[in-house]
PDB file of C-alpha atoms and ligand atoms in Angstrom:
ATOM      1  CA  UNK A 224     -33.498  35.131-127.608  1.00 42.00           C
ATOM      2  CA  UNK A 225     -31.083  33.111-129.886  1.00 44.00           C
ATOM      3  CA  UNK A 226     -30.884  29.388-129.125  1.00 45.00           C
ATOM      4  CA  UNK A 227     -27.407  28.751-127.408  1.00 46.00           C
ATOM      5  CA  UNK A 228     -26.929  25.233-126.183  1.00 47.00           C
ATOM      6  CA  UNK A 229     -23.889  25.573-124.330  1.00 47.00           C
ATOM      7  CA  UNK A 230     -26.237  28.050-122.121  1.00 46.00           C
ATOM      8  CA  UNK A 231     -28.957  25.531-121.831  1.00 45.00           C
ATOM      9  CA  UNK A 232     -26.585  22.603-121.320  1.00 46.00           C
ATOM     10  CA  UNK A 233     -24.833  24.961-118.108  1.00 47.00           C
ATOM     11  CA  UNK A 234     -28.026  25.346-116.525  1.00 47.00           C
ATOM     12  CA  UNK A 235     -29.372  22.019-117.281  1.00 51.00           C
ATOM     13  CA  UNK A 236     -26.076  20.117-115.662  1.00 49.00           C
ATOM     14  CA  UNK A 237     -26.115  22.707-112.836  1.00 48.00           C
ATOM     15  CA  UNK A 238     -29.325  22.096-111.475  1.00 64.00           C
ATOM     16  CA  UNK A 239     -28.557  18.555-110.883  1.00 91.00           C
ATOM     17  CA  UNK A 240     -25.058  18.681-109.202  1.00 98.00           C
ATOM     18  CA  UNK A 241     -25.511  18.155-105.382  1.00 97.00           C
ATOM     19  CA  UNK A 242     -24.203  20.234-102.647  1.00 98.00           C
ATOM     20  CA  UNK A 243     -22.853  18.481-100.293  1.00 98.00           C
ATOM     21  CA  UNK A 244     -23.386  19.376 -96.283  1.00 98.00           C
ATOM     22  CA  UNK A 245     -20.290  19.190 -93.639  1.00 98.00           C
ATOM     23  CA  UNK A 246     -21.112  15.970 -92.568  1.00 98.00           C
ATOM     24  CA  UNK A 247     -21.848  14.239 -95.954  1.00 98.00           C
ATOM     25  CA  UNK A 248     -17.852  15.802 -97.152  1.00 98.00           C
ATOM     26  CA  UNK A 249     -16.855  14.278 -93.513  1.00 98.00           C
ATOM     27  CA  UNK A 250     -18.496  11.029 -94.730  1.00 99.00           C
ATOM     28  CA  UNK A 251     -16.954  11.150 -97.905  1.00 99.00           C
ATOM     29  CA  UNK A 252     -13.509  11.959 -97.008  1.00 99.00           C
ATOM     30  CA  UNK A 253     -13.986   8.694 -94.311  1.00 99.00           C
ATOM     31  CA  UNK A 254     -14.885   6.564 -97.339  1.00 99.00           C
ATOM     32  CA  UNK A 255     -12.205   8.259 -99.672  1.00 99.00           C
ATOM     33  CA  UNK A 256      -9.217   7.723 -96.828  1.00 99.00           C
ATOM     34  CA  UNK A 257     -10.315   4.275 -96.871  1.00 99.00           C
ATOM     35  CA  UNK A 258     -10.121   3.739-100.684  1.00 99.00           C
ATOM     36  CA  UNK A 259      -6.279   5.610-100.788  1.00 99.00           C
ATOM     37  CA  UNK A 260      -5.030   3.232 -97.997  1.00 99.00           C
ATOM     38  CA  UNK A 261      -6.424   0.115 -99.550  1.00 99.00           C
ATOM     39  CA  UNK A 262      -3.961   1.894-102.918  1.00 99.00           C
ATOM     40  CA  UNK A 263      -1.285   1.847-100.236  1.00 99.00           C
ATOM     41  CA  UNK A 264      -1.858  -1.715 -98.832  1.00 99.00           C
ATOM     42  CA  UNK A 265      -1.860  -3.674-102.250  1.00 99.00           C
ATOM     43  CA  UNK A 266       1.297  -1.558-103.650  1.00 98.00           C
ATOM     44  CA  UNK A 267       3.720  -3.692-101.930  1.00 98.00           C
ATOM     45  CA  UNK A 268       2.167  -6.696-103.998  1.00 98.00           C
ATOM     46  CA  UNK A 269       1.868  -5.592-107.010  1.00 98.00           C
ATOM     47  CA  UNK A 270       5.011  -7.149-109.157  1.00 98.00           C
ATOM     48  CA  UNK A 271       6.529  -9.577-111.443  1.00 98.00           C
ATOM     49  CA  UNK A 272       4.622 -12.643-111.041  1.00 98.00           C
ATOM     50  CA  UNK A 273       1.204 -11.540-109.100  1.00 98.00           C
ATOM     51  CA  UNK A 274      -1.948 -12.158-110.875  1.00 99.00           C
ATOM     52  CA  UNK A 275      -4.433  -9.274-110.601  1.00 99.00           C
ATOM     53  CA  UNK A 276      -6.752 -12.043-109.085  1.00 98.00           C
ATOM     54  CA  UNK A 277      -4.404 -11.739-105.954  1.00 99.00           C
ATOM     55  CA  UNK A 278      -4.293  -7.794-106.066  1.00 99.00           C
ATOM     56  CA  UNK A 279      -8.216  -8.046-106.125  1.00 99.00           C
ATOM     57  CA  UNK A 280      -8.104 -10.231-103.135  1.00 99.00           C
ATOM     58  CA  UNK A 281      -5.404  -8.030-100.962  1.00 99.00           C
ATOM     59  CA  UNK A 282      -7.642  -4.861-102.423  1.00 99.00           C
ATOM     60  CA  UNK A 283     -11.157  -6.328-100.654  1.00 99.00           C
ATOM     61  CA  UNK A 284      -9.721  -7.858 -97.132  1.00 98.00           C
ATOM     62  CA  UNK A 285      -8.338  -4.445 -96.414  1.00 99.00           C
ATOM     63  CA  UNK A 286     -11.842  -2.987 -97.353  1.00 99.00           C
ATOM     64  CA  UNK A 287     -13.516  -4.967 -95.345  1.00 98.00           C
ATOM     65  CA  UNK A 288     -11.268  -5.033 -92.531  1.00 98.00           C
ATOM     66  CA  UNK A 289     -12.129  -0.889 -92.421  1.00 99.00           C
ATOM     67  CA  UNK A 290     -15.483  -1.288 -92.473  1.00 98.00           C
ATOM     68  CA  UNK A 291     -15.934  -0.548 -96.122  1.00 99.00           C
ATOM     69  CA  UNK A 292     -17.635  -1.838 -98.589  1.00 98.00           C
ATOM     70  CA  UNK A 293     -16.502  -2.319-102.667  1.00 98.00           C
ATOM     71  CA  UNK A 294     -18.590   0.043-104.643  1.00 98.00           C
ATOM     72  CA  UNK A 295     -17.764  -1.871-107.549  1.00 98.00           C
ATOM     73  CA  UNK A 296     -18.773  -5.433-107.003  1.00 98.00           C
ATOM     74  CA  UNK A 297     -22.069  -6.171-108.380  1.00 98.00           C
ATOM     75  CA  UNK A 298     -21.958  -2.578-109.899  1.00 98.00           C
ATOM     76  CA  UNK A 299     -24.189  -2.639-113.202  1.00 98.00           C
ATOM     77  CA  UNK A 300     -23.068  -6.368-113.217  1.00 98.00           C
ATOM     78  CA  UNK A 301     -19.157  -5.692-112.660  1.00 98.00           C
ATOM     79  CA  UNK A 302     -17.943  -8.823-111.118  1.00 98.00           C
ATOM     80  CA  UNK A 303     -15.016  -7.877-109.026  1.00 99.00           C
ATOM     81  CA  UNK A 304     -14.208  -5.730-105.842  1.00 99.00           C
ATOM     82  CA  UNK A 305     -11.101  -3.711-107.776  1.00 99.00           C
ATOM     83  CA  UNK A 306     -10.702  -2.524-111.830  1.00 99.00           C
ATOM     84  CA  UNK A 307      -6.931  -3.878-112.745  1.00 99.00           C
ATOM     85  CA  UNK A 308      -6.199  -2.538-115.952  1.00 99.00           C
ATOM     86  CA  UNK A 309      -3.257  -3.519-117.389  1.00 99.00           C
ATOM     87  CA  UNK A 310      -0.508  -1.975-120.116  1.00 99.00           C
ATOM     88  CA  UNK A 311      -2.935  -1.150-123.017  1.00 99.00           C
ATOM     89  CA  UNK A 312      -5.837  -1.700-120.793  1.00 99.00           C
ATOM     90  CA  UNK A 313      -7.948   1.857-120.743  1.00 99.00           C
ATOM     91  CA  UNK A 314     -10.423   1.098-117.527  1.00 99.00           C
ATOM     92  CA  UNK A 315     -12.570  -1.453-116.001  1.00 99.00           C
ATOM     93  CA  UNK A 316     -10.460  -4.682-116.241  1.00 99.00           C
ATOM     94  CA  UNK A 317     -11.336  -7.591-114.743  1.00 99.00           C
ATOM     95  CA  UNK A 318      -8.732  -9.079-112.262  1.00 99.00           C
ATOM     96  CA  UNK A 319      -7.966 -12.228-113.030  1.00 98.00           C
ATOM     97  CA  UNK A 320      -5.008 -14.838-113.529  1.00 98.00           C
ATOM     98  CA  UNK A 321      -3.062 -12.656-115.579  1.00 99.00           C
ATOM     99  CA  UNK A 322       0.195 -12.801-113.849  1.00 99.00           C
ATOM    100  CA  UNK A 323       2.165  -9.431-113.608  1.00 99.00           C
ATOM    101  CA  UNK A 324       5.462  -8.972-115.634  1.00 98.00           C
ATOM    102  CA  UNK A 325       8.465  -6.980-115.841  1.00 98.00           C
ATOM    103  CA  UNK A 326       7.626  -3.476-117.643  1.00 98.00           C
ATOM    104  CA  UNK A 327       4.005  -3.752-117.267  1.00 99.00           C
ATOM    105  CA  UNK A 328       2.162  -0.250-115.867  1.00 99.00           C
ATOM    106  CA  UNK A 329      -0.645  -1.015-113.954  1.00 99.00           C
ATOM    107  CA  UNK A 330      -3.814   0.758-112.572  1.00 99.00           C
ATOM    108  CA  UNK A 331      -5.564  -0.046-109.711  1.00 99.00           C
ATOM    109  CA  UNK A 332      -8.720   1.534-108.760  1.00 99.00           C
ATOM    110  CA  UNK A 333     -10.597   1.421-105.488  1.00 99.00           C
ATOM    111  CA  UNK A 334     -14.298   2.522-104.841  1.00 99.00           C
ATOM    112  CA  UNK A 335     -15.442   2.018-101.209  1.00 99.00           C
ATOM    113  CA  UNK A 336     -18.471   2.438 -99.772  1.00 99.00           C
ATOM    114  CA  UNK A 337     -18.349   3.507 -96.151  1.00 99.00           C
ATOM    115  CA  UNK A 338     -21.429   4.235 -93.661  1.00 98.00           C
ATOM    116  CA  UNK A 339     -23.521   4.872 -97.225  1.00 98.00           C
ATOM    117  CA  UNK A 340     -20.544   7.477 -98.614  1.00 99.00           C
ATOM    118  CA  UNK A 341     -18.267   6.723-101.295  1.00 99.00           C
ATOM    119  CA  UNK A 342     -14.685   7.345-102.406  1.00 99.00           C
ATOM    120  CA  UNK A 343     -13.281   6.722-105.705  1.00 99.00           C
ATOM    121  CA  UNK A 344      -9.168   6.640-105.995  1.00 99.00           C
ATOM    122  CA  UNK A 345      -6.944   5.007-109.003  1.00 99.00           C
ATOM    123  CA  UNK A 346      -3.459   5.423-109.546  1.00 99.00           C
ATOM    124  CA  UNK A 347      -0.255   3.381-111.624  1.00 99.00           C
ATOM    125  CA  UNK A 348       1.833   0.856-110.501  1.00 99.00           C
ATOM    126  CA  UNK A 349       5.129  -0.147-112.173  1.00 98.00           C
ATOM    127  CA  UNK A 350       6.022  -3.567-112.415  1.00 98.00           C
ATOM    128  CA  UNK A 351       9.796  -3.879-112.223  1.00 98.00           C
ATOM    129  CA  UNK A 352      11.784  -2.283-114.973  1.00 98.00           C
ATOM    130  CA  UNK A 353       9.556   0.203-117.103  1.00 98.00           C
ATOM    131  CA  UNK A 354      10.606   0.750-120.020  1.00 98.00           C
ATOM    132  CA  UNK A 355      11.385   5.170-120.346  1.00 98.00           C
ATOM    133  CA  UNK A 356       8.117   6.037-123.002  1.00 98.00           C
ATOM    134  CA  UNK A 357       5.813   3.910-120.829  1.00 98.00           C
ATOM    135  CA  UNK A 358       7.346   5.648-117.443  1.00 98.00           C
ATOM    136  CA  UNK A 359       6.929   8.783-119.211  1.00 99.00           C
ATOM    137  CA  UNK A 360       3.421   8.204-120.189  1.00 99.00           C
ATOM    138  CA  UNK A 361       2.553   7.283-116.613  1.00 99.00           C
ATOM    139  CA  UNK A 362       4.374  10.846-115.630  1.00 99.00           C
ATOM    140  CA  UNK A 363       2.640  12.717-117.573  1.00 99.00           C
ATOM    141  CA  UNK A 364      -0.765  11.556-116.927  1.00 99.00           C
ATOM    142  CA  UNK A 365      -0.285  11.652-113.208  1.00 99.00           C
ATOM    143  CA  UNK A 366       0.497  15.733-113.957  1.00 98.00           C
ATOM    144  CA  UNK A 367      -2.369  15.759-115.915  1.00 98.00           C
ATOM    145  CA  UNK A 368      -4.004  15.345-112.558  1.00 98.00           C
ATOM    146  CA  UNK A 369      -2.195  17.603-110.997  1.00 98.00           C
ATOM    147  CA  UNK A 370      -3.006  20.515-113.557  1.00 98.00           C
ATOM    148  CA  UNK A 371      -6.949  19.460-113.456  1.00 98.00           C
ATOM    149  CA  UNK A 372      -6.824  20.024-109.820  1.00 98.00           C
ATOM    150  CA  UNK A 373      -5.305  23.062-110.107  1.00 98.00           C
ATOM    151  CA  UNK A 374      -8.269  24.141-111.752  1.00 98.00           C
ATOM    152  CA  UNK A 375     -10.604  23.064-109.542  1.00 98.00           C
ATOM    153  CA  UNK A 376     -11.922  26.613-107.684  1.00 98.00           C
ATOM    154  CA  UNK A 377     -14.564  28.632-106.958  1.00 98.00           C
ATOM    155  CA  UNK A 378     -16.082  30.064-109.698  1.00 98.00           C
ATOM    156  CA  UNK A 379     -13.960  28.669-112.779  1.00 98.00           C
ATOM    157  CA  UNK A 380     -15.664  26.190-115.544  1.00 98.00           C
ATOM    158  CA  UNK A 381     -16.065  22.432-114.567  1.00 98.00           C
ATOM    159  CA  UNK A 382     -14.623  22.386-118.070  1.00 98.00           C
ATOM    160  CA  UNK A 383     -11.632  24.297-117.983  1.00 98.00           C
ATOM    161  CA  UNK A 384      -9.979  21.314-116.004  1.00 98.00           C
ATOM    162  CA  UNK A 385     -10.215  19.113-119.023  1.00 98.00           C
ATOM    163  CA  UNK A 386      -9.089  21.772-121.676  1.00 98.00           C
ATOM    164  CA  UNK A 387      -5.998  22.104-119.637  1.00 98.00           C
ATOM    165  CA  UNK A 388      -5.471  18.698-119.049  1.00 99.00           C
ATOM    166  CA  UNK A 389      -6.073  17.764-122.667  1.00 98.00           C
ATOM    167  CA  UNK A 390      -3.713  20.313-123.737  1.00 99.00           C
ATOM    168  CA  UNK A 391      -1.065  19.116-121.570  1.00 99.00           C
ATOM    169  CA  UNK A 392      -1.420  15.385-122.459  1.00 99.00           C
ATOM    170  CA  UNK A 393      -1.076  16.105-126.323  1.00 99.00           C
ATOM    171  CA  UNK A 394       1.844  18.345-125.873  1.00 99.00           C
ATOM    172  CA  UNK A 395       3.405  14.972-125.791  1.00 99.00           C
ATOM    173  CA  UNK A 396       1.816  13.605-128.479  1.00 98.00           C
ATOM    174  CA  UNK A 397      -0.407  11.547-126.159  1.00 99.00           C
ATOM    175  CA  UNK A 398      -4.162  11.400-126.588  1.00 99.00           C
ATOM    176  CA  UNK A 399      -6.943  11.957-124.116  1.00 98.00           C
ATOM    177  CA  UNK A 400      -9.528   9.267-123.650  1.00 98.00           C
ATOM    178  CA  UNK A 401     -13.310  10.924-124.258  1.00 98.00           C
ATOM    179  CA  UNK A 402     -15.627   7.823-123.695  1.00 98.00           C
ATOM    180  CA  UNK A 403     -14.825   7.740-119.845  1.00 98.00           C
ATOM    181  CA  UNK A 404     -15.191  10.555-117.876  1.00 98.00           C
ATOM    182  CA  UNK A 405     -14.565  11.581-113.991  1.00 98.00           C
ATOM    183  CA  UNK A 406     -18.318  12.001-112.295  1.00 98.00           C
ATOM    184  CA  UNK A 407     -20.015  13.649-109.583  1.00 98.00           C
ATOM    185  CA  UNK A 408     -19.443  11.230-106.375  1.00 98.00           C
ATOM    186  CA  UNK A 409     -20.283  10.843-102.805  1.00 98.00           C
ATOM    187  CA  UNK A 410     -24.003   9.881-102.207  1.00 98.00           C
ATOM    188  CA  UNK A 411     -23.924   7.644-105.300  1.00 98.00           C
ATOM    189  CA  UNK A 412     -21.422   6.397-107.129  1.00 98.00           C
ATOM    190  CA  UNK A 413     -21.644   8.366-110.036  1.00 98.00           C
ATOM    191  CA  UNK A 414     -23.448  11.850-109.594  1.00 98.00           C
ATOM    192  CA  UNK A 415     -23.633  14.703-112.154  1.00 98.00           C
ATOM    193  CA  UNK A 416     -21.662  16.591-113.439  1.00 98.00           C
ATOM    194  CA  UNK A 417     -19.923  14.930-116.180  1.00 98.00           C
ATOM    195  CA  UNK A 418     -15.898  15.634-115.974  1.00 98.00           C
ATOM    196  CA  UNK A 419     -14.707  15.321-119.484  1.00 98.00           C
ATOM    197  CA  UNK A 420     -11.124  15.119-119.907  1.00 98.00           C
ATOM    198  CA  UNK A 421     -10.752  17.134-123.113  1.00 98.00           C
ATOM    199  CA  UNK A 422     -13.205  19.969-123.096  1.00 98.00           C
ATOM    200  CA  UNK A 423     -13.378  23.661-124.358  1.00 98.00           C
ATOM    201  CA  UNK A 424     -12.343  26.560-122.182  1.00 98.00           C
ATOM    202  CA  UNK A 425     -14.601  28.400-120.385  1.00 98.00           C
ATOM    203  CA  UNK A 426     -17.710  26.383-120.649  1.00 98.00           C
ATOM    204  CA  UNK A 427     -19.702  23.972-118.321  1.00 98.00           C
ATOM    205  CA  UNK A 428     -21.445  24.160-115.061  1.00 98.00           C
ATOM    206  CA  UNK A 429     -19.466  27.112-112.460  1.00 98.00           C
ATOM    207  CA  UNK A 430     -17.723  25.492-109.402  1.00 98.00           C
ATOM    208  CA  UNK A 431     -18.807  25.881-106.431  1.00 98.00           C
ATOM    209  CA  UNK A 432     -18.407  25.260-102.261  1.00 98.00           C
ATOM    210  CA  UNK A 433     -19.320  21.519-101.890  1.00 98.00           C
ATOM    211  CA  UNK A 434     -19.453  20.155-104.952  1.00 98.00           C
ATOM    212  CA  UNK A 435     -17.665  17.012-105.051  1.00 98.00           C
ATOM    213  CA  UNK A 436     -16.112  15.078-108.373  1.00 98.00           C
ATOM    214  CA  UNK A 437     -13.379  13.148-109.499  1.00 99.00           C
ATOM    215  CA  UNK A 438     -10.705  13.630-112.068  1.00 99.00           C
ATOM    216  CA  UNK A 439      -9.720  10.760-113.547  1.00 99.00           C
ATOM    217  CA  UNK A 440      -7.679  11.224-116.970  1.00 99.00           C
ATOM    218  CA  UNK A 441      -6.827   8.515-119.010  1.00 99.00           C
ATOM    219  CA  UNK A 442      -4.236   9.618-121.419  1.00 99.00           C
ATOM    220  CA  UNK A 443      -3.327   6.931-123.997  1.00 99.00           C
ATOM    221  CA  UNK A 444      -0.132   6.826-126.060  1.00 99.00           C
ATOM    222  CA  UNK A 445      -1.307   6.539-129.187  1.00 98.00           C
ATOM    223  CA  UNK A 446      -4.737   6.527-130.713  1.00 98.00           C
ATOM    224  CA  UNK A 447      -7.810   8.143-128.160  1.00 98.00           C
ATOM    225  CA  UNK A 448      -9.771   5.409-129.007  1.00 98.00           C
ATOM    226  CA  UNK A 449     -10.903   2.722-127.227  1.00 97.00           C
ATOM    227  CA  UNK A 450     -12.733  -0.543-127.689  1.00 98.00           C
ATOM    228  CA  UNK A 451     -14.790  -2.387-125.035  1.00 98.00           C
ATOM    229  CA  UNK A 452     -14.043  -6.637-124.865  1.00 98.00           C
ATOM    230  CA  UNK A 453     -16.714  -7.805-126.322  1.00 98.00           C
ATOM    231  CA  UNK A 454     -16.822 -11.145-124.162  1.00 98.00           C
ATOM    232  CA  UNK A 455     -16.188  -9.680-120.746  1.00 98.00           C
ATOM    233  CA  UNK A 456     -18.584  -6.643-121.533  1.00 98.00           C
ATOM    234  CA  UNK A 457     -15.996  -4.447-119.660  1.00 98.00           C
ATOM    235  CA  UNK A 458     -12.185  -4.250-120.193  1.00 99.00           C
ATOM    236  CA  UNK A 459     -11.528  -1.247-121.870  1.00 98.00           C
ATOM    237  CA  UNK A 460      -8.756  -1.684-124.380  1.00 99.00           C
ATOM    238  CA  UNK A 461      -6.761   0.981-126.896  1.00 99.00           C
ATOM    239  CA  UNK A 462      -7.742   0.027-130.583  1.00 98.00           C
ATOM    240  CA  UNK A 463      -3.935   0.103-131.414  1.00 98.00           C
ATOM    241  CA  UNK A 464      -2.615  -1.438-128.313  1.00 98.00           C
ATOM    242  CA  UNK A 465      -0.005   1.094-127.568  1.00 99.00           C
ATOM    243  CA  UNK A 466      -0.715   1.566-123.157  1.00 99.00           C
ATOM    244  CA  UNK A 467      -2.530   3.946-121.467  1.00 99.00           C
ATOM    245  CA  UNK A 468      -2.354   5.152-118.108  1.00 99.00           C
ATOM    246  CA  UNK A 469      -4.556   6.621-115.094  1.00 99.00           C
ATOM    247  CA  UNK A 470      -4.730   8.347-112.143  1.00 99.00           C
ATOM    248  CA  UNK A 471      -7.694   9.129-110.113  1.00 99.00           C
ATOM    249  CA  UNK A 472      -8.825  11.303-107.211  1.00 99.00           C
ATOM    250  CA  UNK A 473     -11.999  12.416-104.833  1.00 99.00           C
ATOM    251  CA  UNK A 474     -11.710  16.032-105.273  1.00 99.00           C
ATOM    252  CA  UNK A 475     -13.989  18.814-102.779  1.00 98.00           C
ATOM    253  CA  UNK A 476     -14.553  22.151-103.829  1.00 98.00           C
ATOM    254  CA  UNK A 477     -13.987  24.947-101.020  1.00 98.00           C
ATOM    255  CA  UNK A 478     -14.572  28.597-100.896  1.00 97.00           C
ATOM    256  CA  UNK A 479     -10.023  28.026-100.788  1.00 96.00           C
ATOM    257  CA  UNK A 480      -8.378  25.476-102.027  1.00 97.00           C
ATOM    258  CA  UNK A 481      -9.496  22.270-103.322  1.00 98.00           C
ATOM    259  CA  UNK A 482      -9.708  19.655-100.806  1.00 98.00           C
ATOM    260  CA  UNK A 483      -8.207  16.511-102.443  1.00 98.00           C
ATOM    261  CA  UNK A 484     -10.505  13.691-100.100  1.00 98.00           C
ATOM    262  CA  UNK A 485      -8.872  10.762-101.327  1.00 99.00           C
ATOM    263  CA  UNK A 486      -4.778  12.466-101.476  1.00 98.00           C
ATOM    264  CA  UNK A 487      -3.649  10.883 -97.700  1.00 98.00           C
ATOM    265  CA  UNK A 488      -0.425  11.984 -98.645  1.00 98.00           C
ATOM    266  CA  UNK A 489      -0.930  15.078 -99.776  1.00 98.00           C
ATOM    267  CA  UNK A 490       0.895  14.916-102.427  1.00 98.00           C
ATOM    268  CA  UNK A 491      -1.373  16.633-104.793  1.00 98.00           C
ATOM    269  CA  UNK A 492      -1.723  19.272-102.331  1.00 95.00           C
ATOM    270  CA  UNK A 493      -1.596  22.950-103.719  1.00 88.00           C
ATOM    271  CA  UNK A 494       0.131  25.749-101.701  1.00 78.00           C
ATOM    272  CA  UNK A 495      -2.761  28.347-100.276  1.00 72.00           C
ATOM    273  CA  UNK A 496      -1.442  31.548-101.901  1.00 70.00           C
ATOM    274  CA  UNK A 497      -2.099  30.548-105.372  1.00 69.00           C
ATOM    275  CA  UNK A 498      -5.825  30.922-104.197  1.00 69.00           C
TER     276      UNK A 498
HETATM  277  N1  MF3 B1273     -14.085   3.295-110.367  1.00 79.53           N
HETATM  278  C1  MF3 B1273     -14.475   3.552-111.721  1.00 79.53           C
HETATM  279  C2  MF3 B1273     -14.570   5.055-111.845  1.00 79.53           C
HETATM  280  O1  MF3 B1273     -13.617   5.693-111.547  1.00 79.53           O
HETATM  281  C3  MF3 B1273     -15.750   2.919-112.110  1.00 79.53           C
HETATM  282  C4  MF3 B1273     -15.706   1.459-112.099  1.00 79.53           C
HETATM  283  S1  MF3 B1273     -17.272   0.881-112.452  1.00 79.53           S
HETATM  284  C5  MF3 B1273     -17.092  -0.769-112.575  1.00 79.53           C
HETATM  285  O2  MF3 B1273     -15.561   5.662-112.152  1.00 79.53           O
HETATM  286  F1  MF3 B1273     -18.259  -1.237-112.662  1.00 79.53           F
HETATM  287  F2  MF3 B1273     -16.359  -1.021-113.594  1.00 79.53           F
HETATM  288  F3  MF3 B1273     -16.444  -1.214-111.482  1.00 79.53           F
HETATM  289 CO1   CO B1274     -14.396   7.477-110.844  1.00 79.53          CO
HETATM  290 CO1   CO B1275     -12.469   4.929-109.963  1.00 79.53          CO
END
């Protein structure tokens, strides 16, 4: 038999990607609802003049007041109960007394833990006025959720999420960020399988009933690259400083269509027939 690594990689990632029961995707869509409503308690904060410090704060009362625990505090060292990442700020900034300003774009993700499940759940904030490309740029990516969870069914590619997102996002001329990916979640925080956001068609583990993973695309302006602050050992920044946004959910795999744990709204909810 010829060597094919894309064969070995598939059954190698597979193996490893856990199934979750009724009452762990119960648990995690608890834990999930909790992390979307602490996104819909801080929102009403988040403008001209707030420092992320503050957001951080409102962010781990209302955790706690649910019962929840932040995943990320203490995480591999992370320091802080939120990730506020700012204009040209990729991922995994550090709130702190940076006070908010007219036109910024800001992301704010929440990780709880609840009774031992977790929910991960990021999305943009704009701060005042926006200027259009930025508002644009935070458009697009949140569609580039959109079309990944459109994607997300029985028996298609994990990576045929990412090809179409990536080939959405650069139809604008944006790029797609490929050192950060979305991640098996649930039991842990991050679980296999890998969710790449730029990816080729029709390869990667098969979907299946139970899985559970986020999307999480961050689609940057200008150059894909990103460099990490070398002092904090975190904020991820882009290495031209154009802005980047986010968006983030908790998605469940179903023999229908995909269960989107942390959308309260349901806003990224896709009608049943296309299924
Ligand atoms: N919530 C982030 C994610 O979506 C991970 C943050 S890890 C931290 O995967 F350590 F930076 F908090
Ligand atoms: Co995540
Ligand atoms: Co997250």
């Amino acid at each position: 038999m010829p060597f094919n690594p894309k064969q070995l990689a598939f059954r190698d990632t597979k193996s490893k990607i856990i199934i979750k029961t009724p009452e762990q995707i119960e648990g995690i869509r608890a834990s999930s609802i909790i992390a979307a409503n602490t996104l819909k308690a801080v929102e009403p904060f988040v403008k001209p003049g707030t420092s992320t410090e503050f957001l951080n704060k409102v962010c781990a009362e209302f955790m706690l007041d649910h019962g929840a625990v932040a995943a990320t505090l203490g995480y591999h060292g992370y320091p802080k109960e939120s990730c506020i990442s700012v204009n040209e700020v990729i991922c995994h900034g550090i709130p702190g007394p940076y006070e908010l300003r007219d036109g910024d774009i800001v992301n704010v993700d929440i990780t709880t833990i609840y009774k031992k499940f977790y929910g991960d759940t990021s999305k943009m904030f704009l701060v005042g006025e926006v200027a259009d490309h930025a508002k644009k740029l935070v458009e697009v990516t949140k569609e580039c959720l959109a079309i990944g969870i459109r994607q997300c069914y029985t028996g298609n590619y994990l990576n045929n999420i990412g090809y179409e997102i990536n080939k959405y996002a650069t139809s604008f001329g944006y790029s797609t960020v490929y050192e950060f990916c979305g991640h098996g979640v649930g039991i842990k925080f991050h679980e296999e399988p890998e969710v790449c956001h730029i990816a080729d068609k029709n390869t990667g583990p098969i979907l299946a009933p139970g899985m559970i993973f986020t999307i999480e695309p961050m689609i940057n302006a200008g150059k894909a690259r990103c460099k990490v602050d070398r002092k904090d050992g975190w904020t991820a920044r882009t290495i031209d400083g154009r802005p980047s946004a986010q968006f983030e959910h908790t998605i469940c795999i179903t023999k229908g269509k995909p269960f989107v744990l942390t959308d309260v709204d349901s806003e990224f909810e896709i009608p049943a027939e296309i299924f």
